[in-house]
Tab-separated table of C-alpha atoms and ligand atoms in Angstrom:
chain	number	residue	atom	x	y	z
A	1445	UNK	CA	16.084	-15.641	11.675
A	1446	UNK	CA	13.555	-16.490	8.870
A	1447	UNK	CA	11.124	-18.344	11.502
A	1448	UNK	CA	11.554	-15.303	14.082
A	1449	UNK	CA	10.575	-12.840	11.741
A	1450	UNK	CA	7.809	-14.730	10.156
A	1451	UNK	CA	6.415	-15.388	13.726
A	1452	UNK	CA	6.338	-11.711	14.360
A	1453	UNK	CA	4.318	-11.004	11.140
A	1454	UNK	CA	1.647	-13.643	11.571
A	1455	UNK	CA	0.958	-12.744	15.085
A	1456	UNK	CA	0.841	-8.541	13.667
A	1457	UNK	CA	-1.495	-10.104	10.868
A	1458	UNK	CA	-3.948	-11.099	13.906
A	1459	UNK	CA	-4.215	-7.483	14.759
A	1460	UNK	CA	-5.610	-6.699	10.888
A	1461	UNK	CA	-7.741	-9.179	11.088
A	1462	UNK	CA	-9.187	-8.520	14.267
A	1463	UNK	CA	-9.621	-4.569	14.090
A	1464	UNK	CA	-13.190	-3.473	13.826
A	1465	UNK	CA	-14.150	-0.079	12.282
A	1466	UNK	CA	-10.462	1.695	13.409
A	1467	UNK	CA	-9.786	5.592	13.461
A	1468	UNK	CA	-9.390	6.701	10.043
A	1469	UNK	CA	-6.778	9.900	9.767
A	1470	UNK	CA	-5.749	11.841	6.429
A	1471	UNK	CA	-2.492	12.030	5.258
A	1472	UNK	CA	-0.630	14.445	2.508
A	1473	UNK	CA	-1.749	13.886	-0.545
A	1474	UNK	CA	-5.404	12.707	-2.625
A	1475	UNK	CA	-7.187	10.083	-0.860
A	1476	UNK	CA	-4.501	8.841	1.422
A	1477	UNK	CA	-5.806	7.565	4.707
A	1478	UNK	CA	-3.743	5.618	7.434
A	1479	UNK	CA	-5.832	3.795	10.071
A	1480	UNK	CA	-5.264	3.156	13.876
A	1481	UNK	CA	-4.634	-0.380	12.582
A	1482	UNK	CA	-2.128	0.632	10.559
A	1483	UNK	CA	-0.466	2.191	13.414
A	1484	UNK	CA	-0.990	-0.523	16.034
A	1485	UNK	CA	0.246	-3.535	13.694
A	1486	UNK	CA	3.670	-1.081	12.873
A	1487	UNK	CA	4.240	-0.220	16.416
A	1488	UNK	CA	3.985	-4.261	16.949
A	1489	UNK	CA	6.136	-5.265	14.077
A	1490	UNK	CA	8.542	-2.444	15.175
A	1491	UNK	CA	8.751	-3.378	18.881
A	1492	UNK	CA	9.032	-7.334	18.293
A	1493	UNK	CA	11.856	-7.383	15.336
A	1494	UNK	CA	14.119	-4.915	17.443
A	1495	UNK	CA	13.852	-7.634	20.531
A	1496	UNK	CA	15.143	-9.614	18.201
A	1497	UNK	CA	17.045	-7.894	16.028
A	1498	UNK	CA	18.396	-5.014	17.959
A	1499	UNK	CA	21.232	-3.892	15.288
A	1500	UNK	CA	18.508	-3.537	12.482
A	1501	UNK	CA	17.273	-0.117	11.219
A	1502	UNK	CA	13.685	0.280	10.546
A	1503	UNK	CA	12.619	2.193	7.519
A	1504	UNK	CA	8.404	2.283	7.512
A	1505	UNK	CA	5.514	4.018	6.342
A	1506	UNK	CA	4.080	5.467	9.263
A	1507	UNK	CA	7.239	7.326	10.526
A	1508	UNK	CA	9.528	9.378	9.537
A	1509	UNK	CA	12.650	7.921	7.554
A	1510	UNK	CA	16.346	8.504	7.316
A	1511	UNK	CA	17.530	7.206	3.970
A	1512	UNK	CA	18.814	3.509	3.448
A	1513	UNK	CA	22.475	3.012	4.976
A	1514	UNK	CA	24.743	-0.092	4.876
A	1515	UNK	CA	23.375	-1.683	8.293
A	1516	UNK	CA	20.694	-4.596	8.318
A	1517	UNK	CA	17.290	-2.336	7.898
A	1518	UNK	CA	13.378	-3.505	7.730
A	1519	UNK	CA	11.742	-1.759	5.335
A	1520	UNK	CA	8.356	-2.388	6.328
A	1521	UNK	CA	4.776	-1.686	5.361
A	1522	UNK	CA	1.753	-2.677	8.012
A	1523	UNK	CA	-0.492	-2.805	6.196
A	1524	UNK	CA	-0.183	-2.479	2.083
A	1525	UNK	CA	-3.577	-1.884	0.736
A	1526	UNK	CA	-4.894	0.110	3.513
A	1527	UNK	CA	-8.112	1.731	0.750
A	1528	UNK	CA	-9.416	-1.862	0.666
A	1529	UNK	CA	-8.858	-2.602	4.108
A	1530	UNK	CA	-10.302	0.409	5.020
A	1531	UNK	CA	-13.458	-1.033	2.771
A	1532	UNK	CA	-13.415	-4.274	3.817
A	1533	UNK	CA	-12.219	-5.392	1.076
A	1534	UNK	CA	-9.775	-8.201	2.820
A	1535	UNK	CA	-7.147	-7.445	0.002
A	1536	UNK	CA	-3.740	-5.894	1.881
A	1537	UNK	CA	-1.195	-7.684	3.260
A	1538	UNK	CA	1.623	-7.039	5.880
A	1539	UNK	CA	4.860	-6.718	3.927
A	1540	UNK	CA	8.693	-6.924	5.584
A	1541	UNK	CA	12.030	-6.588	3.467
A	1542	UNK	CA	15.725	-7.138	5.154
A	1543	UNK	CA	18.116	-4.713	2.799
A	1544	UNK	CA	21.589	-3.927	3.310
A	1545	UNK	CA	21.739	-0.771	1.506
A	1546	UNK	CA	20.685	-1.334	-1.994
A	1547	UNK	CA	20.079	-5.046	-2.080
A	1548	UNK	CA	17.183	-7.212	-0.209
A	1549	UNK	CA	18.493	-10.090	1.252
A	1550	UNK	CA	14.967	-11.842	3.071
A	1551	UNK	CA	11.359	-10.644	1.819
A	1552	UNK	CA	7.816	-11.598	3.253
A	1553	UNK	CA	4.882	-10.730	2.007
A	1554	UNK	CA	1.732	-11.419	4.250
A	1555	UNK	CA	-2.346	-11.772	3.517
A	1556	UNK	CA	-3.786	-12.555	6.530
A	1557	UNK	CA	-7.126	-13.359	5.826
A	1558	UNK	CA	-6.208	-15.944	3.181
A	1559	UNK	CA	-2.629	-17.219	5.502
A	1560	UNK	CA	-0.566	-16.450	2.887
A	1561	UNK	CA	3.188	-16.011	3.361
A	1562	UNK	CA	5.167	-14.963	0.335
A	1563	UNK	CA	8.772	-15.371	1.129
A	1564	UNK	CA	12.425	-15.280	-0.512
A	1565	UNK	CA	16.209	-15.059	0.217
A	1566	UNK	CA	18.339	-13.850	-2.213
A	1567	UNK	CA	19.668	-17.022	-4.325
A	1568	UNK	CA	17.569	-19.301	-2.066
A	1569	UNK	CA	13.950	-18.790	-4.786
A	1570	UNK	CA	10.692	-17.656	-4.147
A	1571	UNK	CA	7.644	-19.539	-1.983
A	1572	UNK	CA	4.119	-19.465	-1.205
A	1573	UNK	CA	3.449	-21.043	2.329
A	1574	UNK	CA	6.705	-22.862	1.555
A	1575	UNK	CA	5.941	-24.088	-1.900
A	1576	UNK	CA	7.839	-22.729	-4.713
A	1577	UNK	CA	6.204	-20.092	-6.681
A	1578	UNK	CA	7.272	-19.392	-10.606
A	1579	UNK	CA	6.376	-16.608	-12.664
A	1580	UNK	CA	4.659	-18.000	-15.716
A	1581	UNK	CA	5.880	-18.429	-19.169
A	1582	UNK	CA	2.602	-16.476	-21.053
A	1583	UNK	CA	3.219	-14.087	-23.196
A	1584	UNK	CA	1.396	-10.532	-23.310
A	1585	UNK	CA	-1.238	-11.002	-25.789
A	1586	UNK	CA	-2.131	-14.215	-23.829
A	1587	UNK	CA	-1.769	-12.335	-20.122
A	1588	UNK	CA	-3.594	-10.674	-17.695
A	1589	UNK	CA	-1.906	-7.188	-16.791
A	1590	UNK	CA	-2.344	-5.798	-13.186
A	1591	UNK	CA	-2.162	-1.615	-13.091
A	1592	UNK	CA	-2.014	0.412	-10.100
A	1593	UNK	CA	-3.612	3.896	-10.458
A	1594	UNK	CA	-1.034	5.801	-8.269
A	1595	UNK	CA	-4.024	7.352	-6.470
A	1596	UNK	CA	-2.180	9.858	-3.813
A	1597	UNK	CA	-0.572	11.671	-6.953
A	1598	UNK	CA	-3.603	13.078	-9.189
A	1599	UNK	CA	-1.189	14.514	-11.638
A	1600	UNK	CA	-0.646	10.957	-12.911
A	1601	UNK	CA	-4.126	9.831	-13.555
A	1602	UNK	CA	-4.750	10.874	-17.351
A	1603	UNK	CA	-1.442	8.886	-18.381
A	1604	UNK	CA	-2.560	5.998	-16.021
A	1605	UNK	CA	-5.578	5.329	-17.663
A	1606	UNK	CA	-4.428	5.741	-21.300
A	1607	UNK	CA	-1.608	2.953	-20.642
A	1608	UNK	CA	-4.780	0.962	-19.429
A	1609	UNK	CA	-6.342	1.723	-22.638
A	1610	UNK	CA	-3.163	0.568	-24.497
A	1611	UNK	CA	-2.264	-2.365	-22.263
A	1612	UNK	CA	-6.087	-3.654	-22.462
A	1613	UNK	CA	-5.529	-3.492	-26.104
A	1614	UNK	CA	-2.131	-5.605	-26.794
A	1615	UNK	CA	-4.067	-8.124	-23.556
A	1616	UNK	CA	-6.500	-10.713	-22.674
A	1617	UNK	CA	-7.595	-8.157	-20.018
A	1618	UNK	CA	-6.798	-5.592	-16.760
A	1619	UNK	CA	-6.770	-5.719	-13.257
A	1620	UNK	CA	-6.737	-2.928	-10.450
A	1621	UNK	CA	-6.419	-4.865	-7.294
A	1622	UNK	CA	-5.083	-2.282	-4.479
A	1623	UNK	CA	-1.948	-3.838	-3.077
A	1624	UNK	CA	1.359	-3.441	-4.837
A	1625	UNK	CA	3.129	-6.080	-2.443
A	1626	UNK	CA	0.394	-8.196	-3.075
A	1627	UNK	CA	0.165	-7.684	-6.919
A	1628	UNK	CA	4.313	-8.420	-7.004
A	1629	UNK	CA	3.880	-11.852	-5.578
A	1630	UNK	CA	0.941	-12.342	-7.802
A	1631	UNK	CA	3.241	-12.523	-10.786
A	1632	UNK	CA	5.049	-13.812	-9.084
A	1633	UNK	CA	3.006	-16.714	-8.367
A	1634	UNK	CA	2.099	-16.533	-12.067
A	1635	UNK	CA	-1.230	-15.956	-11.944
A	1636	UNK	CA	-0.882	-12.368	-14.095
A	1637	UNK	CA	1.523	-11.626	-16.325
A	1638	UNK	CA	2.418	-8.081	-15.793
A	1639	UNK	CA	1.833	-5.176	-13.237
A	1640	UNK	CA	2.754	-1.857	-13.089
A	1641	UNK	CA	2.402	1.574	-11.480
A	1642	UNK	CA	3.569	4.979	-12.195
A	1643	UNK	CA	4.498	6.038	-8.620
A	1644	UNK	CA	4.867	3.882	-5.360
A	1645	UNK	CA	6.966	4.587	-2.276
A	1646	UNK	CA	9.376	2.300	-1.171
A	1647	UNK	CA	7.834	0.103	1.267
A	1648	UNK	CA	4.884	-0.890	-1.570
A	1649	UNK	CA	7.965	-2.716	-3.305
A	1650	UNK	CA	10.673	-3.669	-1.335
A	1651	UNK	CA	9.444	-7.183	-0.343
A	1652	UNK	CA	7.951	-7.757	-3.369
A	1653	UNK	CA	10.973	-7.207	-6.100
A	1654	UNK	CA	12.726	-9.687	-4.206
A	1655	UNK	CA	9.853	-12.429	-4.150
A	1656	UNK	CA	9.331	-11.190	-7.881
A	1657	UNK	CA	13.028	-11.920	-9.172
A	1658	UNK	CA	13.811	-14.578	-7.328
A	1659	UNK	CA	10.383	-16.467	-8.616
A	1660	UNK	CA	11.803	-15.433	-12.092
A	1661	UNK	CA	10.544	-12.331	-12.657
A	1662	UNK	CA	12.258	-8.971	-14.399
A	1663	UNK	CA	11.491	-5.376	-12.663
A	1664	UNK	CA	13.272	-2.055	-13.383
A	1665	UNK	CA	11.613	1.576	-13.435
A	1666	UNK	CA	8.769	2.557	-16.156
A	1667	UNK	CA	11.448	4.046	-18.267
A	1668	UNK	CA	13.296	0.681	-17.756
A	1669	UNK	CA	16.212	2.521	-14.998
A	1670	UNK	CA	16.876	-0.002	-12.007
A	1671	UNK	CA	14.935	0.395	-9.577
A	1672	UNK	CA	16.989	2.493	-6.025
A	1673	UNK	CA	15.372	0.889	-3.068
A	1674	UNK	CA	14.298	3.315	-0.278
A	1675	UNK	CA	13.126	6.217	-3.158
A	1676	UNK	CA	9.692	6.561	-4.670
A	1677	UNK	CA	9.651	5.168	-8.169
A	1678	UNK	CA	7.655	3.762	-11.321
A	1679	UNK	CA	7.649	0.153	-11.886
A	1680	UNK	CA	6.995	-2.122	-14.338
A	1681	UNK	CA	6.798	-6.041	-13.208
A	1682	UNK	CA	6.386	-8.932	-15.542
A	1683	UNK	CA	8.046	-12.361	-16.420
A	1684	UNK	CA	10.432	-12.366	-19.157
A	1685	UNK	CA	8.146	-13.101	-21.886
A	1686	UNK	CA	6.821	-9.997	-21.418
A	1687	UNK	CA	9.243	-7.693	-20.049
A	1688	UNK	CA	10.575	-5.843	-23.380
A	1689	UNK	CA	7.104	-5.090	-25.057
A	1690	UNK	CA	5.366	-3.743	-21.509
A	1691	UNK	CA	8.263	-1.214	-21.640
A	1692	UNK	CA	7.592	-0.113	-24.855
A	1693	UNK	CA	3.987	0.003	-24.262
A	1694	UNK	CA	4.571	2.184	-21.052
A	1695	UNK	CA	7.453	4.398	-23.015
A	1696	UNK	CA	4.423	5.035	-25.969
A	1697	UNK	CA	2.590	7.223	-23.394
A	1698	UNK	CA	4.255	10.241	-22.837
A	1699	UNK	CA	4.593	12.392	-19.837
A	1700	UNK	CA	2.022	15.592	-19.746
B	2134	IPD	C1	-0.814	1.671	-1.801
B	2134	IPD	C2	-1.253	0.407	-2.484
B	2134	IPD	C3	-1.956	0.748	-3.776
B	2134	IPD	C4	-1.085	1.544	-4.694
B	2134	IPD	C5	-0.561	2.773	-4.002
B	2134	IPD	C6	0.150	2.371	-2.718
B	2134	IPD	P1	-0.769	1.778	0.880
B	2134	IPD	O1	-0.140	1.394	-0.589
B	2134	IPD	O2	-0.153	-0.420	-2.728
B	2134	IPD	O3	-2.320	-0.405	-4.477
B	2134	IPD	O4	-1.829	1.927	-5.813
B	2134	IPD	O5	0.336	3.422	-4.893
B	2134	IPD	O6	0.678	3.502	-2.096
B	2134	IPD	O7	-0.877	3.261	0.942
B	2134	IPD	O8	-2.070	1.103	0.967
B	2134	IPD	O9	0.250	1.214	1.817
């Protein structure tokens, strides 16, 4: 199953890498774009894994969605990042979850441009391109922290940057990178300590919370509430080190 799926998502990643100036089309909210690309390497991923899979549910960004149920579903995202790739910014990645209602059993996490493919089964540990990937054991005021600016909701922007204020403060430094998926396995791999975002949808995180965990990471809601795959949420990432103080840092800036 593992090698079928990840077959699927390296051949979609082809079509990312390949597009060339795709339709651009507006979506509801601030600055929220989806591309043609976005479409075509969906309606690939979508078409492939129910050859394969024909039992599964999909659950994806560019369709409309039923809410998670008990039967094998993808939760997928085609392309997560789509600003930078949009911008050429060869940052996004393709990113695939397998849940059975509230738990993630199989998560892959794709870059194309660099060949990288996060993956994890629950129990089974996290990998980059098969080797295994750790969190790291740095604490905050030796770590880098990765923020995402939640840029479709505007009404989140004021408290977004004073956290970045606060987190730059207690930090070596910040990061804004443009991927959630992609920031996930990046503490993942240990190369930050911390990331975290005051509203994503559900495919920005599915993949990733699974990689994150089972590489030894912690993740739960801003306010520190388990996360509910398949709903829109807050989320604070980190290894354990850091875990307890980013939550109280994130708690000491209030709602407006
Ligand atoms: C977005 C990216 C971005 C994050 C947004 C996400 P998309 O996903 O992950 O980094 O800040 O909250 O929605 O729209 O490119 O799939």
């Amino acid at each position: 199953m593992k090698e079928t799926i990840e077959a699927i998502i390296r051949q979609a990643g082809e079509i990312i890498t390949a597009a060339k100036k795709p339709a651009v089309f507006e979506k509801a909210g601030h600055a929220n774009f989806v591309t043609q690309t976005d479409m075509d390497t969906q309606a690939y991923l979508i078409d492939n894994l129910h050859r394969a899979f024909p039992d599964a549910e999909f659950f994806a960004e560019e369709k409309e969605n039923l809410a998670l149920s008990d039967r094998p579903t993808f939760i997928i995202d085609p392309i997560d990042g789509t600003t930078n790739f949009m911008h050429g910014r060869n940052y996004s990645c393709i990113a695939v979850a397998l849940a059975v209602g509230q738990e993630v059993r199989m998560a892959f996490v794709y870059q194309p441009w660099q060949r990288e493919m996060y993956f994890a089964e629950k129990g089974k540990g996290a990998y980059c391109n098969g080797k295994p990937i750790h969190v790291s054991d740095v604490p905050l005021d030796h770590g880098v922290v990765i923020f995402g600016s939640s840029p479709y909701n505007l009404s989140l922007c004021r408290r977004s940057m004073a956290l970045c204020v606060v987190f730059l403060e207690k930090s070596v430094d910040i990061r804004r990178l443009g991927s959630a998926e992609l920031e996930l396995c990046d503490v993942a791999a240990g190369r930050s300590e911390v990331y975290w975002e005051l509203e994503i949808k559900a495919w920005d995180y599915a993949a990733g919370s699974l990689i994150l965990t089972e590489a030894g990471g912690l993740i739960a809601r801003a306010d520190g509430q388990p996360l509910r795959q398949g709903e829109k949420t807050s989320v604070l990432a980190s290894n354990p080190l850091c875990f307890e103080e980013s939550l109280r840092l994130l708690r000491s800036v209030k709602e407006e």
